[in-house]
């Protein structure tokens, strides 16, 4: 069965430092997509970054980057030069392409990041 | 800039009532979704829908049903609400099935 696990429930860091959030997944499929989303205190959920399973290069968008370790079924999110406004809950998600050409989406339980000045 | 709109923002009702939540997206996407987020922030997909197919999460009770008039709208109807339905319901959309999703602001449902 498809599964996404985020073991870190909460992380606290100082502003301008680098933080890594862990995520491991389970899948039977050879083709899948991995995503990270951010949910702010207002409840808004925003897409951050995506990794396609067939790509070897780690995705990077702005000060977000991924550490994709396929043999370990791991997709860590790295935020460099953290800012106060990065404080939020971060969700890892996976999408598999099903045989019926539809998708199945599973989200992790989230990691709360607190960035302090 | 909001492109996935949900109404209402909040809804309080009593057990057994019927409720309906609306979702509209202006992104031109062809796939829409409904999620339930509980008090522990757990996000669970309820429905995935495009003009070809409706995918229902098998754990969703039958009292929940999606309703779509066109690819820009996907409403959620709950026929007879129960206390465990209290949650935030989030609508999302995407291009095709396997691509990143854009979320609406959510509708918070409280069942008394």
Coordinates of C-alpha atoms in Angstrom, one line a residue:
Chain A
X1 CA 0.0 0.0 0.0
X2 CA 1.0 3.5 -0.7
X3 CA 2.4 5.3 2.4
X4 CA 4.2 8.6 3.3
X5 CA 5.9 9.0 6.6
X6 CA 7.1 12.2 8.2
X7 CA 8.7 11.3 11.6
X8 CA 9.5 14.9 12.7
X9 CA 6.5 16.4 14.2
X10 CA 8.1 19.7 15.1
X11 CA 11.4 21.6 14.4
X12 CA 12.6 24.8 15.8
X13 CA 15.4 26.8 14.1
X14 CA 17.0 30.2 14.2
X15 CA 16.5 32.6 11.3
X16 CA 18.9 32.4 8.4
X17 CA 20.0 28.9 9.2
X18 CA 19.4 25.8 7.0
X19 CA 16.8 23.1 7.9
X20 CA 16.1 19.7 6.5
X21 CA 12.7 18.0 6.9
X22 CA 12.6 14.2 6.4
X23 CA 10.1 12.2 4.4
X24 CA 10.1 8.5 3.5
X25 CA 7.6 6.8 1.3
X26 CA 6.5 3.3 0.2
X27 CA 5.3 2.5 -3.3
X28 CA 4.9 -0.5 -5.6
X29 CA 5.1 1.6 -8.6
X30 CA 8.2 2.5 -10.7
X31 CA 6.7 5.8 -11.7
X32 CA 5.6 8.3 -9.2
X33 CA 5.7 12.0 -8.2
X34 CA 6.8 13.5 -4.9
X35 CA 5.7 16.9 -3.6
X36 CA 6.2 19.2 -0.8
X37 CA 3.4 21.6 0.3
X38 CA 3.4 24.3 3.0
X39 CA 0.4 25.2 5.1
X40 CA 0.5 28.6 6.8
X41 CA -1.1 29.6 10.0
X42 CA -4.1 31.0 8.0
X43 CA -4.7 27.5 6.7
X44 CA -3.6 28.2 3.2
X45 CA -1.9 25.3 1.5
X46 CA 0.7 26.2 -1.1
X47 CA 2.7 23.9 -3.5
X48 CA 6.4 24.3 -3.1
X49 CA 8.4 21.8 -5.1
X50 CA 8.1 18.5 -7.0
X51 CA 10.4 15.6 -7.8
X52 CA 9.6 13.1 -10.6
X53 CA 10.8 9.6 -9.7
X54 CA 12.6 9.2 -13.1
X55 CA 14.8 12.3 -12.6
X56 CA 18.1 11.9 -10.9
X57 CA 18.7 15.5 -10.4
X58 CA 17.4 17.1 -7.2
X59 CA 14.8 19.7 -7.8
X60 CA 15.4 23.3 -6.6
X61 CA 13.1 26.2 -6.5
X62 CA 14.2 29.4 -4.8
X63 CA 15.5 28.6 -1.3
X64 CA 13.8 25.2 -1.4
X65 CA 15.7 22.1 -2.6
X66 CA 15.2 18.4 -2.4
X67 CA 17.4 15.6 -1.3
X68 CA 16.1 12.7 -3.4
X69 CA 17.5 9.3 -2.4
X70 CA 15.6 6.8 -4.4
X71 CA 17.2 3.6 -3.1
X72 CA 16.2 4.7 0.4
X73 CA 12.7 5.9 -0.7
X74 CA 13.5 9.2 0.8
X75 CA 12.7 12.8 -0.2
X76 CA 14.0 15.4 2.2
X77 CA 13.1 19.1 1.9
X78 CA 15.9 21.6 2.5
X79 CA 15.2 25.2 3.2
X80 CA 18.3 27.4 3.2
X81 CA 18.5 30.9 4.8
X82 CA 15.3 30.4 6.6
X83 CA 13.0 33.4 7.3
X84 CA 10.4 34.0 9.9
X85 CA 7.7 33.6 7.3
X86 CA 8.9 30.0 6.6
X87 CA 7.2 29.1 9.9
X88 CA 4.4 26.7 8.8
X89 CA 3.5 23.1 8.6
X90 CA 5.2 21.2 5.7
X91 CA 3.5 18.2 4.1
X92 CA 5.2 15.6 2.0
X93 CA 3.0 13.9 -0.6
X94 CA 3.2 11.2 -3.2
X95 CA 1.2 10.5 -6.3
X96 CA 1.2 7.3 -8.1
X97 CA -0.1 6.7 -11.6
X98 CA -2.6 3.9 -11.5
X99 CA -3.1 1.3 -14.2
X100 CA -6.5 3.0 -15.0
X101 CA -4.5 6.1 -15.9
X102 CA -5.8 8.0 -12.8
X103 CA -3.9 8.9 -9.7
X104 CA -3.8 8.1 -6.0
X105 CA -2.5 10.8 -3.7
X106 CA -1.3 10.3 -0.1
X107 CA 0.0 13.0 2.2
X108 CA 2.3 12.7 5.2
X109 CA 1.3 13.9 8.7
X110 CA 3.2 17.1 8.4
X111 CA 6.2 18.7 10.1
X112 CA 5.7 22.0 12.0
X113 CA 8.6 24.4 11.5
X114 CA 9.1 27.3 13.8
X115 CA 11.7 29.9 12.8
X116 CA 12.8 32.3 15.5
X117 CA 14.6 35.7 15.1
Chain B
X1 CA -3.5 35.4 -5.8
X2 CA -6.5 33.1 -5.1
X3 CA -7.5 31.0 -8.0
X4 CA -9.4 28.3 -6.2
X5 CA -12.5 29.7 -4.5
X6 CA -14.5 28.0 -1.8
X7 CA -17.8 29.0 -0.1
X8 CA -18.7 29.2 2.7
X9 CA -15.7 29.9 4.8
X10 CA -17.4 28.4 7.9
X11 CA -20.5 26.4 8.5
X12 CA -22.1 25.3 11.7
X13 CA -25.0 22.8 11.6
X14 CA -26.6 20.1 13.6
X15 CA -26.4 16.4 13.3
X16 CA -28.6 15.0 10.6
X17 CA -28.7 18.1 8.4
X18 CA -27.7 18.3 4.8
X19 CA -24.9 20.7 3.8
X20 CA -23.3 21.7 0.5
X21 CA -20.0 23.3 -0.1
X22 CA -19.0 25.0 -3.3
X23 CA -15.7 25.1 -5.1
X24 CA -14.7 26.9 -8.3
X25 CA -11.3 27.2 -10.0
X26 CA -10.3 29.8 -12.5
X27 CA -7.0 28.2 -13.6
X28 CA -8.5 26.2 -16.5
X29 CA -7.4 23.0 -14.8
X30 CA -9.2 19.8 -15.8
X31 CA -9.0 17.9 -12.5
X32 CA -10.4 18.8 -9.1
X33 CA -10.3 17.2 -5.7
X34 CA -11.8 17.3 -2.3
X35 CA -9.8 16.7 0.9
X36 CA -10.7 16.5 4.5
X37 CA -8.3 17.8 7.1
X38 CA -9.0 16.9 10.7
X39 CA -8.1 18.6 13.9
X40 CA -4.7 16.9 13.9
X41 CA -4.0 18.4 10.5
X42 CA -4.2 15.0 8.7
X43 CA -5.0 15.5 5.1
X44 CA -7.1 12.8 3.4
X45 CA -8.2 12.8 -0.2
X46 CA -11.9 12.1 -0.6
X47 CA -12.6 12.5 -4.3
X48 CA -10.6 13.1 -7.5
X49 CA -12.6 14.1 -10.6
X50 CA -12.1 15.2 -14.1
X51 CA -14.4 15.1 -17.1
X52 CA -13.6 11.5 -17.7
X53 CA -13.6 9.9 -14.3
X54 CA -14.6 10.1 -10.7
X55 CA -12.3 8.4 -8.2
X56 CA -13.7 7.9 -4.8
X57 CA -11.6 7.1 -1.8
X58 CA -13.0 3.8 -0.5
X59 CA -13.0 5.1 3.1
X60 CA -15.4 7.9 2.4
X61 CA -18.9 7.3 3.8
X62 CA -21.8 7.2 1.3
X63 CA -23.4 10.3 2.8
X64 CA -20.6 12.3 1.0
X65 CA -21.0 13.0 -2.7
X66 CA -19.3 15.3 -5.2
X67 CA -21.3 17.3 -7.7
X68 CA -19.9 18.9 -10.9
X69 CA -21.6 21.0 -13.5
X70 CA -18.4 21.7 -15.5
X71 CA -14.7 21.3 -15.1
X72 CA -14.4 24.5 -13.2
X73 CA -16.8 23.5 -10.5
X74 CA -16.8 20.7 -8.0
X75 CA -19.2 20.9 -5.1
X76 CA -19.4 18.6 -2.1
X77 CA -22.7 17.5 -0.6
X78 CA -23.1 15.8 2.8
X79 CA -26.5 14.2 3.1
X80 CA -26.8 13.8 6.8
X81 CA -23.9 15.2 8.8
X82 CA -22.5 13.4 11.8
X83 CA -20.2 14.8 14.6
X84 CA -17.1 13.2 13.1
X85 CA -17.6 15.2 9.9
X86 CA -16.4 18.3 11.8
X87 CA -13.3 19.3 9.9
X88 CA -11.9 21.6 7.3
X89 CA -12.8 20.6 3.7
X90 CA -10.3 21.7 1.1
X91 CA -10.8 21.8 -2.6
X92 CA -7.9 21.6 -5.0
X93 CA -7.3 21.5 -8.7
X94 CA -4.5 20.5 -11.1
X95 CA -3.6 20.0 -14.7
X96 CA -4.3 16.3 -15.4
X97 CA -3.9 13.7 -12.7
X98 CA -0.2 13.5 -11.9
X99 CA 0.7 17.2 -11.4
X100 CA 0.9 19.5 -8.4
X101 CA -2.3 20.8 -6.9
X102 CA -3.6 24.3 -6.1
X103 CA -5.7 24.5 -3.0
X104 CA -8.6 26.7 -2.0
X105 CA -8.8 28.3 1.4
X106 CA -11.0 25.6 2.9
X107 CA -14.5 25.4 4.5
X108 CA -14.6 24.7 8.2
X109 CA -17.5 22.6 9.2
X110 CA -18.7 22.3 12.8
X111 CA -21.4 19.7 13.6
X112 CA -23.1 20.2 16.9

